[in-house]
Short mmCIF file of C-alpha atoms in Angstrom, two decimals:
data_model
loop_
_atom_site.label_atom_id
_atom_site.label_comp_id
_atom_site.label_asym_id
_atom_site.label_seq_id
_atom_site.Cartn_x
_atom_site.Cartn_y
_atom_site.Cartn_z
CA MET A 159 201.97 -34.81 118.48
CA ILE A 160 198.61 -36.28 116.91
CA VAL A 161 198.84 -39.86 115.57
CA ARG A 162 195.63 -41.44 114.01
CA ILE A 163 195.28 -45.36 114.12
CA LEU A 164 192.88 -46.08 111.25
CA GLY A 165 189.61 -47.55 112.61
CA GLU A 166 190.02 -46.30 115.99
CA GLY A 167 190.53 -42.27 116.24
CA GLN A 168 193.21 -40.05 117.03
CA LEU A 169 195.51 -39.79 120.04
CA SER A 170 197.48 -36.95 121.21
CA ILE A 171 201.16 -38.16 122.28
CA ASP A 172 203.94 -35.93 124.37
CA ASP A 173 206.73 -35.49 122.34
CA PRO A 174 208.97 -37.17 124.48
CA ALA A 175 207.36 -40.36 123.89
CA THR A 176 207.73 -40.29 120.12
CA ALA A 177 211.20 -41.47 120.14
CA GLY A 178 210.47 -45.05 121.09
CA LEU A 179 207.80 -44.87 118.50
CA SER A 180 210.25 -44.08 115.42
CA ASP A 181 212.20 -47.07 116.51
CA LEU A 182 209.14 -48.98 116.34
CA ASP A 183 208.01 -47.26 113.10
CA ALA A 184 211.78 -48.35 111.54
CA ARG A 185 211.28 -51.69 112.46
CA LEU A 186 207.76 -51.98 110.86
CA THR A 187 208.99 -50.12 107.33
CA ALA A 188 211.97 -52.58 107.47
CA ALA A 189 209.51 -55.42 107.67
CA ILE A 190 207.51 -54.24 104.95
CA ASP A 191 210.41 -53.70 103.08
CA ALA A 192 211.28 -57.29 103.54
CA GLY A 193 208.15 -58.59 102.78
CA ASP A 194 208.13 -60.18 106.30
CA GLU A 195 204.74 -60.97 107.08
CA PRO A 196 205.28 -62.29 110.97
CA ALA A 197 207.98 -59.46 111.36
CA PHE A 198 205.61 -56.90 110.08
CA ARG A 199 202.74 -58.08 112.14
CA ARG A 200 204.96 -58.17 115.33
CA ALA A 201 205.91 -54.61 114.71
CA LEU A 202 202.77 -53.01 113.63
CA LYS A 203 201.27 -54.61 117.15
CA ALA A 204 203.94 -53.03 119.16
CA LEU A 205 203.89 -49.69 117.34
CA ILE A 206 199.92 -49.54 118.04
CA ALA A 207 200.51 -50.55 121.72
CA GLY A 208 203.12 -47.98 122.10
CA VAL A 209 200.80 -45.23 120.93
CA HIS A 210 198.03 -46.60 122.98
CA ALA A 211 200.51 -46.81 126.11
CA ALA A 212 202.05 -42.97 125.50
CA GLY A 213 198.88 -41.36 123.95
CA THR A 214 195.58 -39.72 125.36
CA PRO A 215 192.35 -39.69 122.77
CA VAL A 216 191.62 -36.59 121.08
CA PRO A 217 188.34 -35.40 121.68
CA ALA A 218 185.80 -36.18 118.54
CA ASP A 219 184.57 -32.52 117.97
CA SER A 220 188.25 -32.04 117.21
CA LEU A 221 189.35 -31.16 113.39
CA GLN A 222 192.80 -31.00 113.99
CA PRO A 223 194.66 -33.19 111.21
CA SER A 224 197.22 -35.51 112.50
CA GLU A 225 200.61 -35.36 111.92
CA LEU A 226 200.88 -39.64 111.47
CA ILE A 227 198.66 -42.03 110.47
CA LEU A 228 199.35 -45.70 111.42
CA PRO A 229 197.25 -48.37 109.72
CA TYR A 230 194.50 -50.49 111.69
CA GLU A 231 195.87 -52.95 113.78
CA ASP A 232 194.99 -55.96 111.73
CA ALA A 233 195.88 -54.74 108.42
CA ASP A 234 197.73 -56.96 106.52
CA LEU A 235 201.16 -56.37 104.71
CA ALA A 236 199.08 -56.15 100.93
CA GLU A 237 196.51 -53.61 102.55
CA VAL A 238 199.25 -51.65 104.24
CA ARG A 239 201.23 -51.75 100.80
CA LYS A 240 198.29 -50.70 99.32
CA MET A 241 197.77 -47.51 101.86
CA MET A 242 201.21 -46.40 100.53
CA THR A 243 200.10 -45.71 97.05
CA ASP A 244 198.34 -42.91 95.49
CA GLU A 245 195.61 -45.40 93.90
CA GLY A 246 195.32 -47.09 96.89
CA LEU A 247 192.55 -47.77 99.75
CA ILE A 248 192.00 -44.38 100.87
CA PRO A 249 189.11 -43.09 99.21
CA GLY A 250 189.64 -39.52 97.57
CA MET B 118 201.67 -58.90 97.28
CA GLU B 119 205.30 -60.47 97.36
CA ALA B 120 206.50 -59.36 94.05
CA GLY B 121 206.00 -55.63 95.64
CA THR B 122 209.42 -55.73 97.30
CA GLY B 123 211.16 -54.30 94.67
CA THR B 124 209.06 -51.93 93.43
CA LYS B 125 207.98 -50.39 96.74
CA GLY B 126 211.32 -50.26 98.08
CA THR B 127 211.68 -46.70 97.69
CA ALA B 128 208.22 -45.70 98.77
CA ALA B 129 208.51 -47.94 102.06
CA SER B 130 212.00 -46.56 102.80
CA MET B 131 209.99 -43.53 103.80
CA SER B 132 208.46 -44.21 107.37
CA VAL B 133 205.50 -46.42 107.05
CA MET B 134 203.53 -43.59 109.03
CA LYS B 135 204.48 -40.79 107.42
CA ARG B 136 204.05 -42.18 103.92
CA VAL B 137 200.25 -42.96 104.79
CA THR B 138 200.12 -39.59 106.37
CA LEU B 139 200.81 -38.07 102.93
CA ILE B 140 198.77 -39.91 100.87
CA PHE B 141 196.03 -39.07 103.05
CA ARG B 142 196.60 -35.20 102.86
CA SER B 143 197.43 -35.60 99.22
CA LYS B 144 193.80 -36.44 98.77
CA ALA B 145 192.46 -33.81 100.80
CA ASN B 146 194.44 -31.45 98.65
CA LYS B 147 193.00 -32.45 95.39
CA ALA B 148 189.66 -32.05 96.94
CA LEU B 149 190.48 -28.38 98.11
CA ASP B 150 191.82 -27.60 94.22
CA ARG B 151 188.53 -28.38 92.67
CA MET B 152 186.72 -25.11 94.01
CA GLU B 153 187.59 -21.24 92.96
CA ASP B 154 186.07 -19.66 96.11
CA PRO B 155 187.49 -21.99 98.97
CA ARG B 156 184.61 -21.21 100.67
CA GLU B 157 182.64 -23.13 98.43
CA THR B 158 184.86 -25.97 99.21
CA LEU B 159 183.07 -25.73 102.93
CA ASP B 160 179.79 -26.44 101.38
CA TYR B 161 180.76 -29.15 99.00
CA SER B 162 182.75 -30.77 101.65
CA TYR B 163 179.72 -30.76 104.08
CA GLN B 164 177.47 -32.77 101.79
CA ARG B 165 180.05 -35.31 100.99
CA GLN B 166 180.17 -35.55 104.73
CA LEU B 167 176.25 -35.77 105.35
CA GLU B 168 176.72 -38.40 102.26
CA MET B 169 179.53 -40.34 104.39
CA LEU B 170 177.33 -40.05 107.30
CA GLN B 171 174.45 -42.22 105.65
CA LYS B 172 177.06 -44.31 104.26
CA VAL B 173 178.50 -45.54 107.26
CA ARG B 174 174.79 -45.45 108.74
CA ARG B 175 173.74 -48.20 105.98
CA GLY B 176 177.34 -50.00 106.34
CA VAL B 177 176.25 -50.51 110.25
CA ALA B 178 172.67 -51.77 109.49
CA ASP B 179 174.19 -54.03 106.35
CA VAL B 180 176.38 -55.65 108.91
CA ALA B 181 173.74 -56.17 111.48
CA THR B 182 171.82 -57.78 108.91
CA SER B 183 174.70 -59.90 107.96
CA ARG B 184 175.36 -60.71 111.89
CA LYS B 185 171.52 -61.72 112.39
CA ARG B 186 171.28 -63.96 109.22
CA VAL B 187 174.66 -66.05 111.01
CA GLU B 188 172.53 -66.07 114.37
CA LEU B 189 169.48 -67.41 112.75
CA GLN B 190 171.96 -70.07 111.19
CA MET B 191 173.44 -70.86 114.46
CA ASN B 192 170.35 -71.27 116.21
CA GLN B 193 169.13 -73.69 113.42
CA ILE B 194 172.41 -75.69 113.41
CA GLN B 195 172.46 -76.09 117.33
CA GLN B 196 168.79 -77.52 117.03
CA GLN B 197 169.99 -79.84 114.46
CA SER B 198 173.23 -80.83 117.05
CA ASN B 199 170.66 -81.36 119.93
CA LYS B 200 168.52 -83.46 117.56
CA LEU B 201 171.11 -85.82 117.14
CA GLU B 202 172.29 -85.96 120.32
CA LYS B 203 169.06 -87.15 121.37
CA GLN B 204 169.08 -89.88 118.43
CA ALA B 205 172.37 -91.08 119.49
CA ARG B 206 171.08 -91.57 122.92
CA ASP B 207 167.79 -92.91 121.57
CA ALA B 208 169.93 -95.25 119.36
CA LEU B 209 172.28 -96.60 121.92
CA GLY B 210 169.32 -97.16 124.65
CA ALA B 211 168.10 -99.21 121.76
CA GLY B 212 171.51 -101.09 121.76
CA ARG B 213 172.00 -99.52 118.37
CA GLU B 214 175.47 -98.55 118.17
CA ASP B 215 176.00 -98.46 114.61
CA LEU B 216 173.16 -95.92 114.36
CA ALA B 217 174.32 -93.88 117.73
CA ARG B 218 177.83 -93.60 115.94
CA GLU B 219 176.30 -92.45 112.83
CA ALA B 220 174.03 -89.53 114.81
CA LEU B 221 177.47 -88.71 116.50
CA THR B 222 179.56 -88.09 113.71
CA ARG B 223 176.85 -85.81 111.79
CA ARG B 224 176.68 -83.93 115.30
CA SER B 225 180.20 -83.65 115.23
CA SER B 226 180.22 -82.06 111.66
CA ALA B 227 177.17 -79.66 112.84
CA GLN B 228 179.09 -78.56 115.68
CA SER B 229 182.33 -77.76 113.53
CA GLN B 230 179.84 -75.69 111.06
CA LEU B 231 178.71 -74.26 114.44
CA SER B 232 181.97 -73.07 115.74
CA ASP B 233 182.93 -71.86 112.40
CA LEU B 234 179.85 -69.45 112.66
CA GLN B 235 180.37 -68.46 115.84
CA ALA B 236 183.98 -66.82 114.68
CA GLN B 237 182.13 -65.42 111.89
CA TYR B 238 179.42 -64.12 114.25
CA ALA B 239 181.98 -62.37 116.65
CA SER B 240 183.96 -60.78 113.86
CA LEU B 241 180.89 -59.37 112.36
CA GLN B 242 179.61 -58.21 115.73
CA ALA B 243 183.75 -56.52 116.05
CA GLU B 244 182.89 -54.92 112.78
CA GLU B 245 178.92 -53.27 113.53
CA GLU B 246 180.76 -52.07 116.80
CA LYS B 247 183.70 -50.24 115.22
CA LEU B 248 181.45 -48.93 112.55
CA THR B 249 179.52 -47.50 115.21
CA VAL B 250 181.72 -45.93 116.97
CA ALA B 251 183.17 -44.37 113.75
CA SER B 252 179.95 -43.11 112.80
CA GLN B 253 179.38 -41.69 115.97
CA ARG B 254 182.73 -39.97 115.81
CA LEU B 255 182.14 -38.76 112.52
CA GLN B 256 178.80 -37.38 113.27
CA SER B 257 180.94 -35.26 115.97
CA LYS B 258 183.02 -33.85 113.76
CA VAL B 259 180.72 -33.13 111.26
CA ASP B 260 178.86 -31.05 113.47
CA ALA B 261 181.98 -29.44 114.68
CA PHE B 262 182.66 -28.62 110.69
CA ARG B 263 179.34 -27.34 110.17
CA THR B 264 179.79 -24.86 113.16
CA ARG B 265 183.08 -23.76 112.06
CA LYS B 266 182.05 -23.53 108.00
CA GLU B 267 179.49 -21.14 109.50
CA THR B 268 181.89 -18.74 111.20
CA ILE B 269 184.74 -18.91 108.27
CA LYS B 270 181.95 -17.69 105.80
CA ALA B 271 180.58 -14.93 108.10
CA THR B 272 183.79 -13.49 109.19
CA TYR B 273 186.26 -14.12 106.49
CA THR B 274 186.95 -13.15 103.17
CA ALA B 275 187.61 -15.22 100.45
CA ALA B 276 191.20 -14.65 100.68
CA GLU B 277 191.48 -14.98 104.55
CA ALA B 278 189.52 -17.80 104.72
CA GLN B 279 191.71 -20.15 102.96
CA THR B 280 194.14 -20.97 105.91
CA ARG B 281 191.10 -21.58 108.32
CA ILE B 282 189.73 -23.69 105.61
CA ASN B 283 192.53 -25.70 105.29
CA GLU B 284 192.92 -26.23 108.96
CA ALA B 285 189.23 -27.50 109.26
CA PHE B 286 189.05 -29.53 105.97
CA SER B 287 192.28 -31.51 106.63
CA GLY B 288 191.04 -32.46 109.99
CA ILE B 289 187.57 -33.64 108.52
CA SER B 290 188.96 -35.12 105.43
CA GLU B 291 191.37 -37.24 107.28
CA GLU B 292 188.23 -38.80 109.17
CA MET B 293 185.97 -39.22 106.14
CA GLY B 294 189.29 -41.19 104.49
CA ASP B 295 189.28 -43.23 108.08
CA VAL B 296 185.31 -43.55 108.19
CA GLY B 297 185.61 -44.37 104.29
CA MET B 298 188.22 -46.95 104.56
CA ALA B 299 186.27 -48.68 107.36
CA ILE B 300 183.37 -49.32 105.40
CA GLN B 301 184.83 -50.31 102.49
CA ARG B 302 186.58 -53.23 105.00
CA ALA B 303 183.31 -53.77 106.53
CA GLU B 304 181.16 -54.31 103.22
CA ASP B 305 184.26 -56.49 102.23
CA LYS B 306 183.62 -58.84 105.02
CA THR B 307 180.03 -58.55 104.78
CA ALA B 308 180.04 -59.94 101.00
CA GLN B 309 182.22 -62.77 102.33
CA MET B 310 179.73 -63.58 105.07
CA GLN B 311 177.04 -63.36 102.77
CA ALA B 312 178.26 -65.75 100.38
CA ARG B 313 179.41 -68.07 103.17
CA ALA B 314 175.70 -67.70 104.63
CA GLY B 315 174.16 -68.29 101.35
CA ALA B 316 176.15 -71.67 100.93
CA ILE B 317 175.41 -72.72 104.73
CA ASP B 318 171.73 -72.16 104.32
CA GLU B 319 171.99 -74.01 100.98
CA LEU B 320 173.50 -76.86 103.31
CA LEU B 321 170.60 -76.70 105.66
CA ALA B 322 168.04 -76.98 102.84
CA SER B 323 169.56 -79.81 101.47
CA GLY B 324 169.80 -81.80 104.33
CA ALA B 325 173.43 -82.09 104.22
CA LEU B 326 174.24 -81.27 107.33
CA GLU B 327 171.95 -83.94 108.79
CA ASP B 328 173.26 -86.40 106.28
CA VAL B 329 177.03 -86.52 106.25
CA SER B 330 176.99 -89.74 104.60
CA GLY B 331 174.94 -89.21 101.64
CA THR B 332 171.98 -91.58 102.78
CA PRO B 333 168.37 -90.29 103.04
CA ARG B 334 167.98 -87.60 104.89
CA ASP B 335 166.23 -88.66 108.35
CA ASP B 336 167.68 -92.21 108.15
CA ILE B 337 168.43 -92.44 111.65
CA GLN B 338 165.34 -90.81 112.44
CA ALA B 339 163.39 -93.39 110.45
CA GLU B 340 165.23 -96.46 111.79
CA LEU B 341 164.78 -95.17 115.09
CA ASP B 342 161.07 -94.81 114.65
CA ARG B 343 160.75 -98.25 113.18
CA MET B 344 162.48 -99.76 116.18
CA GLY B 345 160.48 -97.50 118.51
CA ALA B 346 157.41 -98.96 116.73
CA GLY B 347 158.80 -102.26 117.23
CA ASN B 348 159.37 -101.86 120.55
CA ASP B 349 156.09 -100.47 121.43
CA VAL B 350 154.17 -103.70 119.78
CA GLU B 351 156.69 -105.57 122.07
CA LEU B 352 155.82 -103.79 125.07
CA GLU B 353 152.47 -103.86 124.39
CA LEU B 354 152.41 -107.55 124.05
CA GLN B 355 154.27 -107.81 127.18
CA LYS B 356 152.01 -105.63 129.01
CA LEU B 357 148.89 -107.81 127.80
CA ARG B 358 150.80 -111.08 129.06
CA GLY B 359 150.85 -109.36 132.43
CA GLU B 360 147.51 -108.56 132.64
CA LEU B 361 146.06 -111.80 131.74
CA GLY B 362 148.34 -113.38 134.07
CA SER B 363 147.09 -111.69 136.82
CA GLY B 364 143.52 -112.36 135.54
CA SER B 365 140.75 -115.27 136.12
CA THR B 366 142.32 -117.25 133.32
CA PRO B 367 146.22 -117.40 134.22
CA GLU B 368 146.85 -120.73 132.34
CA LEU B 369 146.43 -118.58 129.40
CA GLU B 370 149.09 -116.94 129.28
CA ALA B 371 151.44 -120.13 129.26
CA GLY B 372 150.88 -120.30 125.43
CA PRO B 373 153.04 -118.13 123.62
CA PRO B 374 150.78 -115.79 121.95
CA GLY B 375 151.20 -115.43 118.21
CA GLY B 376 154.31 -117.19 118.75
CA SER B 377 156.06 -120.02 116.62
CA ASP B 378 153.71 -122.28 115.17
CA GLY B 379 156.39 -125.19 116.30
CA ASN B 380 156.20 -124.43 119.86
CA ALA B 381 152.19 -123.84 119.68
CA ALA B 382 151.83 -127.05 117.68
CA ARG B 383 154.39 -128.79 120.37
CA ASN B 384 152.40 -127.45 123.18
CA SER B 385 148.96 -128.54 121.66
CA ASN B 386 150.35 -131.71 120.86
CA SER B 387 151.91 -132.53 124.27
CA GLY B 388 151.21 -130.44 127.09
CA ARG B 389 147.75 -129.22 126.34
CA THR B 390 145.64 -132.77 127.00
CA ALA B 391 147.80 -132.62 130.05
CA PRO B 392 146.80 -130.99 133.37
CA ALA B 393 146.95 -127.62 132.27
CA PRO B 394 147.10 -125.23 135.61
CA PRO B 395 150.66 -125.99 136.86
CA GLN B 396 151.79 -124.82 133.66
CA THR B 397 151.41 -121.26 134.90
CA ALA B 398 155.45 -119.88 135.72
CA ASP B 399 153.86 -117.15 137.40
CA GLY B 400 152.73 -119.22 140.64
CA VAL B 401 149.08 -117.88 140.53
CA GLN B 402 147.40 -120.92 139.32
CA PRO B 403 144.67 -121.81 141.47
CA SER B 404 144.54 -125.22 143.50
CA PRO B 405 143.79 -128.10 141.15
CA GLY B 406 140.94 -128.63 142.65
CA ASN B 407 139.03 -125.50 142.34
CA GLY B 408 137.78 -126.73 139.05
CA ALA B 409 136.62 -123.20 137.77
CA PRO B 410 139.68 -122.33 135.67
CA THR B 411 140.20 -125.66 134.07
CA ALA B 412 136.53 -125.77 132.52
CA ALA B 413 137.71 -123.32 129.89
CA GLU B 414 141.17 -124.59 129.26
CA PRO B 415 141.04 -127.70 127.14
CA THR B 416 138.65 -126.10 124.40
CA ILE B 417 141.34 -123.67 123.28
CA PRO B 418 143.88 -124.31 121.13
CA ALA B 419 147.21 -122.81 122.41
CA SER B 420 147.42 -121.00 118.98
CA ASP B 421 144.01 -119.18 119.29
CA VAL B 422 144.95 -117.87 122.64
CA GLY B 423 146.79 -115.08 121.28
CA GLU B 424 143.75 -113.47 119.31
CA SER B 425 140.69 -114.89 120.70
CA ALA B 426 141.60 -114.56 124.14
CA ILE B 427 142.26 -110.74 124.38
CA PRO B 428 138.93 -109.50 123.65
CA SER B 429 137.11 -111.99 125.45
CA ALA B 430 139.05 -112.06 128.63
CA ASP B 431 139.33 -108.53 129.41
CA PRO B 432 137.77 -106.13 127.22
CA PRO B 433 137.80 -103.13 129.09
CA ARG B 434 141.46 -102.85 129.62
CA THR B 435 142.26 -103.03 125.80
CA SER B 436 140.43 -100.35 125.29
CA ASP B 437 142.53 -97.77 127.10
CA GLN B 438 145.46 -99.06 125.11
CA PRO B 439 146.15 -97.33 121.84
#
């Protein structure tokens, strides 16, 4: 599975490793739902660290799309919320 | 954004990663749908990619400019801080603890500005590096896309091309979205820094960093200069006294040159008519029987010694003093 960390690039992750990442993703989602900035920060950091640990960088000239896209590590809650809406941060 | 919990709750209940991914994809698909012949999309997209490359390079240059400006300010403030430290040292050396304290207070203000700027500098440097890497990555992908584009156009009919194009296109458009966001963030950061840099330039120009208390700009230096000038005069006098003392007319030293009139008057009243040679404190007086030095002594009143004795007693030495 290919995961993109915004501002950083794509990493390829073996499938067995993705289960642990799903838990982290669930924690991140819960933190965003609760509007809990410190929990959000911890969860995002943990998730990105998990992707780094399990993934290998995809070559720069690859044109494969990612299956999952993660916000950049220093994104705050408000930015991530914007990313999750259509009119948000992502240029069209 | 605290208020968003209610409205965005449903959207967020989907995985964050999946939601962000979907948004990226829908943007890419919208761009694809614009063209009738999917192969036109390739050229159109390629143009946009080249524009994006230009944009990210401009972004790198902008951040670098901002960073250099902060660097310049850091140097200016560092110089100011060094100057204040020297002033504090000088002031303390001159026994002016109040001035030293003031200089150190300002120095600490300059230092805190400096550490603030150092943080900004580091942040801009990080941004510059990120954008540079993003620019290189995009360049690789754009190159790959161009190759793929030509293959697709040469090999496939419009109908066949669609899936191939979709593959190439979603990969590059995701990169474009990513780079676009990186540029936006860098621009936001740079704009903030520019505003702060402008404020610091104004601070530096106004001298407010040198002058936290609202007193005139270089008052510490002015005071030190005044004291320095005063000290110089005293030192000169001391020197002259020393020279005169070791010269051929040692007794001239006894009268305080330019000293208070009261003392001079008392000296002339009481001591001057008395035998003069023993008055010299440094013990170099000639024996009383010598007679040579005493000849000149009684005719010169103590109050005149300071002015008249200098040029006449030792003209060559006074000339090498500023």
